[in-house]
Structures are given as structure tokens and as C-alpha cells.
Coordinates of C-alpha atoms in Angstrom, one line a residue:
M1 CA -18.4 3.2 -13.8
P2 CA -20.0 2.2 -17.1
L3 CA -17.6 -0.4 -18.3
A4 CA -18.0 0.2 -22.0
H5 CA -17.1 3.8 -21.4
A6 CA -13.5 2.6 -20.8
M7 CA -13.1 2.7 -24.6
F8 CA -13.5 6.5 -24.5
Y9 CA -12.6 7.9 -21.1
G10 CA -9.1 8.2 -19.5
I11 CA -6.4 6.0 -20.7
V12 CA -5.6 4.2 -17.4
P13 CA -7.1 0.7 -18.1
G14 CA -5.9 0.4 -21.7
M15 CA -2.5 1.9 -20.9
L16 CA -1.9 -0.5 -18.1
L17 CA -2.0 -3.2 -20.7
S18 CA 0.1 -1.1 -23.1
F19 CA 2.7 -0.8 -20.4
L20 CA 2.6 -4.5 -19.9
F21 CA 3.0 -5.0 -23.6
R22 CA 6.4 -3.4 -23.3
C23 CA 7.5 -5.5 -20.3
L24 CA 9.4 -8.1 -22.2
A25 CA 12.0 -5.5 -23.0
R26 CA 13.1 -6.1 -19.4
P27 CA 12.9 -9.1 -17.0
V28 CA 9.1 -9.9 -16.8
F29 CA 8.8 -10.0 -13.0
R30 CA 10.8 -6.8 -12.5
C31 CA 8.5 -5.0 -14.9
L32 CA 5.3 -6.5 -13.3
A33 CA 6.6 -5.4 -9.9
R34 CA 6.6 -1.8 -11.1
L35 CA 2.9 -2.2 -11.6
G36 CA 2.4 -3.8 -8.2
L37 CA 1.8 -7.2 -9.9
G38 CA 5.1 -8.9 -9.1
Q39 CA 3.9 -11.0 -6.1
V40 CA 0.7 -12.1 -7.9
A41 CA 2.7 -13.1 -11.0
R42 CA 5.1 -15.2 -8.9
R43 CA 2.2 -16.7 -7.0
A44 CA 0.3 -17.6 -10.1
L45 CA 3.3 -18.6 -12.1
L46 CA 1.8 -17.2 -15.2
P47 CA 1.9 -19.7 -18.1
P48 CA 3.2 -18.8 -21.5
L49 CA -0.3 -18.2 -22.9
T50 CA -1.1 -15.7 -20.2
L51 CA 2.2 -13.8 -20.9
V52 CA 1.2 -13.7 -24.6
L53 CA -2.2 -12.2 -23.7
L54 CA -0.8 -9.7 -21.3
L55 CA 2.5 -8.8 -22.9
G56 CA 2.0 -9.3 -26.6
T57 CA 5.0 -8.6 -28.8
A58 CA 6.5 -6.5 -26.1
A59 CA 10.2 -6.6 -27.0
Q60 CA 9.4 -4.8 -30.3
A61 CA 6.7 -2.6 -28.9
A62 CA 9.3 -0.8 -26.7
Q63 CA 11.2 0.4 -29.8
A64 CA 8.9 0.3 -32.8
A65 CA 5.5 1.5 -34.0
P66 CA 2.7 -1.1 -34.1
A67 CA 3.0 -1.1 -37.9
A68 CA 6.5 -2.5 -37.6
Q69 CA 5.7 -5.1 -35.0
A70 CA 6.2 -8.6 -36.4
A71 CA 4.7 -11.9 -35.4
P72 CA 4.7 -13.1 -31.8
A73 CA 7.8 -14.6 -30.4
A74 CA 8.6 -18.0 -31.9
S75 CA 8.5 -19.7 -28.5
A76 CA 4.9 -18.6 -27.7
P77 CA 2.3 -21.3 -28.2
P78 CA -0.6 -20.5 -30.5
P79 CA -3.7 -19.1 -28.6
K80 CA -6.6 -21.4 -27.9
A81 CA -9.6 -21.1 -30.1
N82 CA -11.6 -19.3 -27.4
C83 CA -8.8 -17.0 -26.3
P84 CA -8.8 -13.3 -27.4
A85 CA -6.0 -13.4 -30.0
E86 CA -3.6 -10.5 -30.5
P87 CA -4.5 -8.7 -33.8
A88 CA -1.9 -9.1 -36.4
P89 CA -0.1 -6.0 -37.8
L90 CA -0.5 -5.0 -41.5
P91 CA 2.2 -4.5 -44.0
A92 CA 3.2 -0.9 -44.8
A93 CA 1.7 -0.9 -48.3
R94 CA -1.7 -2.0 -46.9
L95 CA -1.6 0.6 -44.2
A96 CA -0.9 3.4 -46.7
A97 CA -4.0 2.3 -48.7
L98 CA -6.2 2.2 -45.6
A99 CA -5.0 5.5 -44.1
K100 CA -7.9 7.9 -43.6
D101 CA -9.3 10.5 -41.2
R102 CA -10.9 9.0 -38.1
G103 CA -12.6 10.6 -35.1
V104 CA -13.3 14.3 -34.8
M105 CA -10.9 17.3 -34.9
W106 CA -11.0 21.0 -34.1
T107 CA -8.7 23.9 -34.6
L108 CA -7.9 26.1 -31.5
S109 CA -6.9 29.6 -32.4
R110 CA -5.6 32.1 -29.8
D111 CA -2.7 34.5 -29.4
G112 CA -1.9 34.4 -33.1
R113 CA -1.3 30.6 -33.1
T114 CA -3.3 27.6 -34.1
S115 CA -3.4 24.4 -32.1
Y116 CA -5.5 21.2 -32.8
L117 CA -7.8 19.3 -30.6
Y118 CA -8.4 15.6 -31.6
A119 CA -11.0 13.2 -30.2
S120 CA -9.1 10.0 -29.6
L121 CA -10.1 6.4 -29.0
H122 CA -8.0 4.4 -26.5
V123 CA -8.1 1.2 -28.6
G124 CA -7.9 0.7 -32.3
R125 CA -7.4 -1.8 -35.2
P126 CA -4.2 -2.6 -37.0
A127 CA -5.5 -0.6 -40.0
W128 CA -5.3 2.5 -37.9
A129 CA -1.5 2.4 -37.6
A130 CA -1.0 5.1 -40.3
P131 CA -2.3 8.6 -39.7
G132 CA -5.0 10.2 -41.9
P133 CA -4.4 13.4 -43.9
R134 CA -5.7 15.7 -41.1
L135 CA -3.3 14.2 -38.5
L136 CA -0.4 14.2 -40.9
A137 CA -0.9 17.9 -41.7
A138 CA -1.3 18.8 -38.0
L139 CA 1.9 16.8 -37.0
A140 CA 3.8 18.7 -39.7
Q141 CA 2.7 22.1 -38.3
V142 CA 2.8 21.8 -34.5
D143 CA 5.6 22.2 -31.9
A144 CA 4.4 19.4 -29.6
V145 CA 1.9 16.7 -29.0
A146 CA -0.2 16.7 -25.8
L147 CA -1.9 13.6 -24.5
E148 CA -3.8 12.8 -21.3
L149 CA -0.7 10.7 -20.4
D150 CA 2.2 9.6 -22.6
P151 CA 1.9 5.8 -22.9
L152 CA 5.6 5.5 -23.9
D153 CA 6.9 7.5 -20.9
R154 CA 7.9 4.8 -18.4
D155 CA 8.5 7.3 -15.7
A156 CA 4.9 8.4 -15.8
W157 CA 3.7 4.9 -15.0
Q158 CA 4.9 4.4 -11.5
M159 CA 1.7 3.1 -9.9
P160 CA 0.6 5.1 -6.8
P161 CA -1.2 3.6 -3.9
M162 CA -4.9 2.7 -4.7
P163 CA -7.9 2.5 -2.4
E164 CA -8.7 -0.9 -0.9
L165 CA -11.9 -2.6 -2.0
P166 CA -12.6 -5.8 0.1
L167 CA -14.6 -8.4 -1.8
D168 CA -16.8 -11.1 -0.6
A169 CA -16.5 -14.7 -2.0
S170 CA -19.3 -14.1 -4.6
L171 CA -17.6 -11.1 -6.2
R172 CA -14.2 -13.0 -6.2
R173 CA -15.8 -15.9 -8.0
R174 CA -17.4 -13.6 -10.6
L175 CA -14.0 -11.9 -11.2
D176 CA -12.3 -15.3 -11.5
A177 CA -14.9 -16.4 -14.1
Q178 CA -14.1 -13.3 -16.1
A179 CA -10.4 -14.1 -15.9
A180 CA -11.1 -17.6 -17.2
A181 CA -13.2 -16.2 -20.1
V182 CA -10.0 -14.4 -21.4
C183 CA -7.7 -17.4 -20.6
L184 CA -6.1 -16.0 -17.5
P185 CA -5.7 -18.1 -14.3
P186 CA -7.9 -17.2 -11.3
G187 CA -6.4 -14.3 -9.4
A188 CA -3.9 -13.4 -12.1
L189 CA -4.7 -9.7 -11.8
A190 CA -5.6 -9.8 -8.1
A191 CA -3.0 -7.2 -7.2
M192 CA -5.0 -4.7 -9.4
H193 CA -7.9 -2.8 -8.0
P194 CA -11.0 -4.8 -9.0
L195 CA -12.3 -2.0 -11.2
L196 CA -9.1 -2.0 -13.2
Q197 CA -9.4 -5.8 -13.4
T198 CA -12.8 -5.5 -15.1
S199 CA -11.5 -2.9 -17.5
T200 CA -8.6 -5.1 -18.4
Y201 CA -11.0 -8.0 -19.0
M202 CA -13.1 -5.8 -21.3
L203 CA -10.1 -4.7 -23.3
L204 CA -9.0 -8.3 -23.7
R205 CA -12.5 -9.3 -24.9
A206 CA -12.4 -6.4 -27.4
R207 CA -9.7 -8.4 -29.2
A208 CA -12.6 -10.5 -30.6
L209 CA -13.4 -7.4 -32.6
G210 CA -9.8 -6.9 -33.8
L211 CA -9.2 -4.1 -31.3
D212 CA -6.1 -3.6 -29.2
V213 CA -4.6 -0.9 -27.1
R214 CA -1.4 -0.9 -29.2
Y215 CA -3.5 0.7 -32.0
G216 CA -5.2 3.3 -29.8
Q217 CA -4.6 6.9 -30.9
E218 CA -2.5 7.8 -27.9
M219 CA -0.1 5.0 -28.4
L220 CA 0.2 5.9 -32.1
L221 CA 0.4 9.6 -31.7
S222 CA 3.2 9.2 -29.1
Q223 CA 5.1 7.1 -31.6
W224 CA 4.4 9.4 -34.5
A225 CA 5.6 12.4 -32.4
R226 CA 8.8 10.7 -31.5
E227 CA 9.5 9.8 -35.2
R228 CA 9.2 13.5 -36.0
G229 CA 11.3 14.8 -33.0
L230 CA 8.3 16.4 -31.3
P231 CA 8.0 16.5 -27.5
V232 CA 5.1 14.6 -26.0
L233 CA 3.5 16.5 -23.1
A234 CA 1.1 15.2 -20.4
L235 CA -2.1 16.9 -19.6
E236 CA -2.8 14.8 -16.4
T237 CA -1.0 12.6 -13.9
L238 CA -1.5 9.0 -13.2
Q239 CA -2.5 9.8 -9.7
G240 CA -5.2 12.2 -10.9
Q241 CA -6.6 9.7 -13.4
L242 CA -6.8 7.0 -10.8
E243 CA -8.6 9.3 -8.3
A244 CA -11.2 10.0 -11.0
L245 CA -11.5 6.4 -12.0
L246 CA -11.6 4.7 -8.6
P247 CA -14.2 5.9 -6.1
A248 CA -12.8 6.3 -2.6
D249 CA -16.3 5.4 -1.2
V250 CA -16.4 1.6 -0.8
D251 CA -20.1 1.3 -1.5
A252 CA -19.8 3.3 -4.7
A253 CA -16.9 1.2 -5.8
R254 CA -18.8 -2.0 -5.2
H255 CA -21.8 -0.7 -7.1
E256 CA -19.6 0.1 -10.1
L257 CA -17.8 -3.3 -9.8
R258 CA -21.2 -5.1 -9.9
A259 CA -22.3 -3.0 -12.9
N260 CA -19.1 -3.9 -14.7
L261 CA -19.4 -7.5 -14.0
R262 CA -23.0 -7.5 -15.3
Q263 CA -21.8 -6.1 -18.6
L264 CA -18.9 -8.7 -18.8
E265 CA -21.4 -11.5 -18.0
R266 CA -23.3 -10.5 -21.2
P267 CA -20.4 -10.7 -23.6
A268 CA -22.5 -10.7 -26.8
A269 CA -24.2 -7.4 -25.8
L270 CA -20.9 -5.9 -24.6
L271 CA -19.2 -6.7 -27.9
R272 CA -22.2 -5.2 -29.8
T273 CA -21.8 -2.0 -27.8
L274 CA -18.1 -1.9 -28.3
D275 CA -18.5 -2.5 -32.0
T276 CA -21.0 0.4 -32.2
M277 CA -18.7 2.7 -30.3
V278 CA -15.9 2.0 -32.7
A279 CA -18.1 2.5 -35.7
V280 CA -19.4 5.8 -34.3
Y281 CA -15.8 7.0 -33.7
D282 CA -14.5 5.8 -37.0
R283 CA -17.0 7.9 -39.0
G284 CA -16.6 10.9 -36.7
D285 CA -20.3 10.9 -35.7
L286 CA -20.2 13.6 -33.0
A287 CA -24.0 13.8 -32.9
R288 CA -24.5 10.1 -32.1
L289 CA -21.6 10.2 -29.6
N290 CA -23.4 13.0 -27.8
R291 CA -26.3 10.6 -27.4
Y292 CA -24.0 7.9 -26.0
A293 CA -26.1 7.3 -22.8
E294 CA -29.1 6.4 -24.9
W295 CA -27.6 3.5 -26.8
C296 CA -24.6 2.2 -24.8
D297 CA -26.6 -0.1 -22.5
C298 CA -24.3 1.0 -19.7
V299 CA -26.0 4.0 -18.0
T300 CA -29.0 2.5 -16.1
D301 CA -29.3 4.4 -12.9
A302 CA -28.3 7.5 -11.0
A303 CA -25.1 5.9 -9.7
D304 CA -24.0 5.2 -13.3
R305 CA -24.7 8.8 -14.3
T306 CA -22.7 10.0 -11.3
A307 CA -19.8 7.8 -12.2
L308 CA -19.9 9.0 -15.8
R309 CA -19.8 12.6 -14.6
R310 CA -16.9 11.9 -12.3
I311 CA -14.8 10.1 -14.9
N312 CA -15.6 12.4 -17.8
D313 CA -17.1 15.8 -17.0
G314 CA -15.2 16.1 -13.7
R315 CA -11.8 16.1 -15.5
N316 CA -12.7 18.5 -18.3
P317 CA -12.0 21.8 -16.5
A318 CA -8.5 20.8 -15.5
L319 CA -7.8 19.5 -19.0
A320 CA -9.0 22.8 -20.5
E321 CA -6.9 24.8 -18.1
R322 CA -3.8 22.7 -18.9
I323 CA -4.3 23.0 -22.7
A324 CA -4.6 26.8 -22.3
E325 CA -1.5 26.9 -20.2
L326 CA 0.6 25.0 -22.7
H327 CA -0.7 27.0 -25.6
Q328 CA 0.1 30.2 -23.7
R329 CA 3.7 29.2 -23.5
G330 CA 4.0 29.9 -27.2
Q331 CA 3.7 26.4 -28.5
S332 CA 1.3 25.2 -31.2
L333 CA -0.1 21.8 -30.0
L334 CA -1.8 18.7 -31.3
V335 CA -3.9 17.7 -28.3
A336 CA -5.5 14.3 -28.2
V337 CA -8.1 13.6 -25.5
G338 CA -10.7 10.7 -25.2
A339 CA -13.7 11.3 -27.5
M340 CA -16.3 11.3 -24.7
H341 CA -14.6 14.5 -23.3
M342 CA -15.9 16.3 -26.4
T343 CA -19.6 15.6 -25.4
G344 CA -22.1 17.1 -23.1
P345 CA -22.8 20.6 -21.6
R346 CA -19.2 20.8 -20.2
A347 CA -17.5 19.4 -23.3
L348 CA -13.9 20.3 -23.7
P349 CA -14.4 22.4 -26.9
A350 CA -17.0 24.5 -25.0
L351 CA -14.6 25.0 -22.0
L352 CA -11.8 26.0 -24.4
R353 CA -14.0 28.7 -25.8
E354 CA -14.4 30.0 -22.3
H355 CA -10.6 30.2 -22.2
G356 CA -10.6 32.5 -25.2
F357 CA -10.0 30.1 -28.0
E358 CA -11.8 30.3 -31.3
V359 CA -12.8 26.6 -31.7
T360 CA -13.7 25.4 -35.2
L361 CA -14.8 21.9 -36.1
M362 CA -12.7 20.6 -39.0
P363 CA -14.3 18.6 -41.8
P364 CA -12.8 15.2 -42.7
S365 CA -10.3 15.4 -45.6
G366 CA -12.1 15.2 -48.9
S367 CA -15.3 16.8 -47.5
R368 CA -16.8 19.8 -49.2

């Protein structure tokens, strides 16, 4: 799996962290146990700094939007200089001034109703915690919001069994080195599948760019929907996403793990790629997003291309079918799906046209 692609594909790695961010609303070990991490947490006796990195301001995150989240708990020590710090929220007045359209959005017309398709990003910056004009207008017009998975629905995050991936000593050492790079103790995430571990390390590294999963579009849209009394519907299941994300074939999984580790072991290059990705998304540059494989420095061989097709294109037919089914029920929807699903020959907008939708790309607000 191209690791940097985690910024755009399914929400599993980022939302694992977002689920952890809410854990302080309940006893920590009980919450970690729901993710299958209870034993490793007890074994490692996670220090306060690790809990800050993993859990953030979780007690508030369970009940409030990121914009309302205050400073970290008073008992938490300040992060070390080389640790990925949690981005600070912005005051409401500043958020209002910075609100603008981000990403790409389409209208979906069929059966006399209009729904909306929004290309989302699974991480974001504190300045993104207020919706732009297009999203505000869509939220005011739809009957429901549909996400790959609802990050605020705890019942949806019961972790199913995952395939085993035995590791040799060399791979374990490389994983431990990446844990140390983001200030986690060795083996802190050992109960996670190794590919989920590398995605988590990448997301923590992204904090160096001011990025955090709490400001990803799914997290924000779920909160904005609840504030407006709109139901939040799931397009996929956690089981289905994990099946797409984690190869059942051990050799393929090890190849993807080594590719992920190579990217993590070049942190400057990885951060440049992530920064480019966010800039491309922020300005809604669909043409450059379509050329992702040319500039991401993450698709280097046939195995990488196969992984990208499995994670991205392979999920698109079922996503399109589910969107069509929900729209058919008589609901107008605001649908948010990872931006990479809008690219390539089997892009989601193209598949929705095959389902009979009139699909129209919307200009950003203020465009002529």
C-alpha cells in the first residue's frame, strides 16, 4: 500500500486515531480493549506523553466539535521538542474569517432530487473546522450526510479479526524505530496489524505540518450533521474497509509493509509529499490529483499499483451502488468520500453516471 495514499483513501487508519482521541471519555484501558489494544497498553504501561499523543483532548472530543476543543488537560506534560505536537484549535472568530471552500464537489441529480458528492481529506488543519459556503449550502438542503464510515458512531468501530502478519526481527526493529520517532515506546501499537501501525506513524508525523485527524472532513461533517439534526449514514463497514486495506496474502502484506517503512524512513520526503497532497486538495486541483501516481513518490512498482487499485478503485463500485440505493429511498444526500476515489478510469463520478445520475462539477464559491 502506498503509505502517503492513507491521506486520501479509506478512513480506517486516521479514524483509528480519532476513535482513540475520544477514549478519555471512558476508562482508558477499557476503551483500548475495544480496539484490541488493551493488553499491549497494560504491558507497555503507556506514559503520560504517549497518552497525549494517542488520545489528545479526548474528553472534549467526545462531545464537542474540534473548534470548541480547548487546551490539553492540565495534568499532561508538554510534548518534547521532537515529538509531533497536537495542533491547537482556533477561536471561533478566526475560524469564521478563514472559512472557505476546499476540495472538489459535484451535484448528483436523479429522480427529481439533488444530492451532493464531496471529495474529502481524512486529515486537516485547525483552520478547516468551519465549513465553506458550498458545504454550508449543501448541509442546509439535504436530508442526511453519508460517509464511508461515521467516525462518531462508536458502535461502528468494533474491531473485527485481522489477518496475521508474522514479522522477523529486522522488521520489528524498523517498526520500533518508527514508534520512537513519534515518541511512542517500542511495541506500543504491537496489537495492531503492522500496516495499521505504519499508517498511524505517518498520521502522527503529519502533525509536523499542522495536520490532525480531528480536523479531517469526515470528523467535521459528522459533527456538523449532528448539530443540524441530520442523520449520518455509512457507505461501508469496518470489516469491508479492513479487507481492502490489509492483504490476506502474507507476501503481499510484507511487500506493502516494507514499502511503507521505506517512506517513513525518509521523513523529509514523506512530509514534502503530504504537504503537496494537502495543497492539491485545498485548492481543489482535480487535474493534478488525477496525476497522483506521477508525483507522490509512492507508486514505484507493479505491486504498488495493485495495492492502489485494491484500496481505491476496488471499492468504488460498491460505494456507487450504496449511494444510488440511499438516493433511491427518497433522501437528498451530502456524500463525502476520500478524494482519490474521484480519480482514474473508474472514478466515483463516472460510476454514478452509469447509475443514471446527472453529475456536475461545482465551481468554488466566488468563481465565475
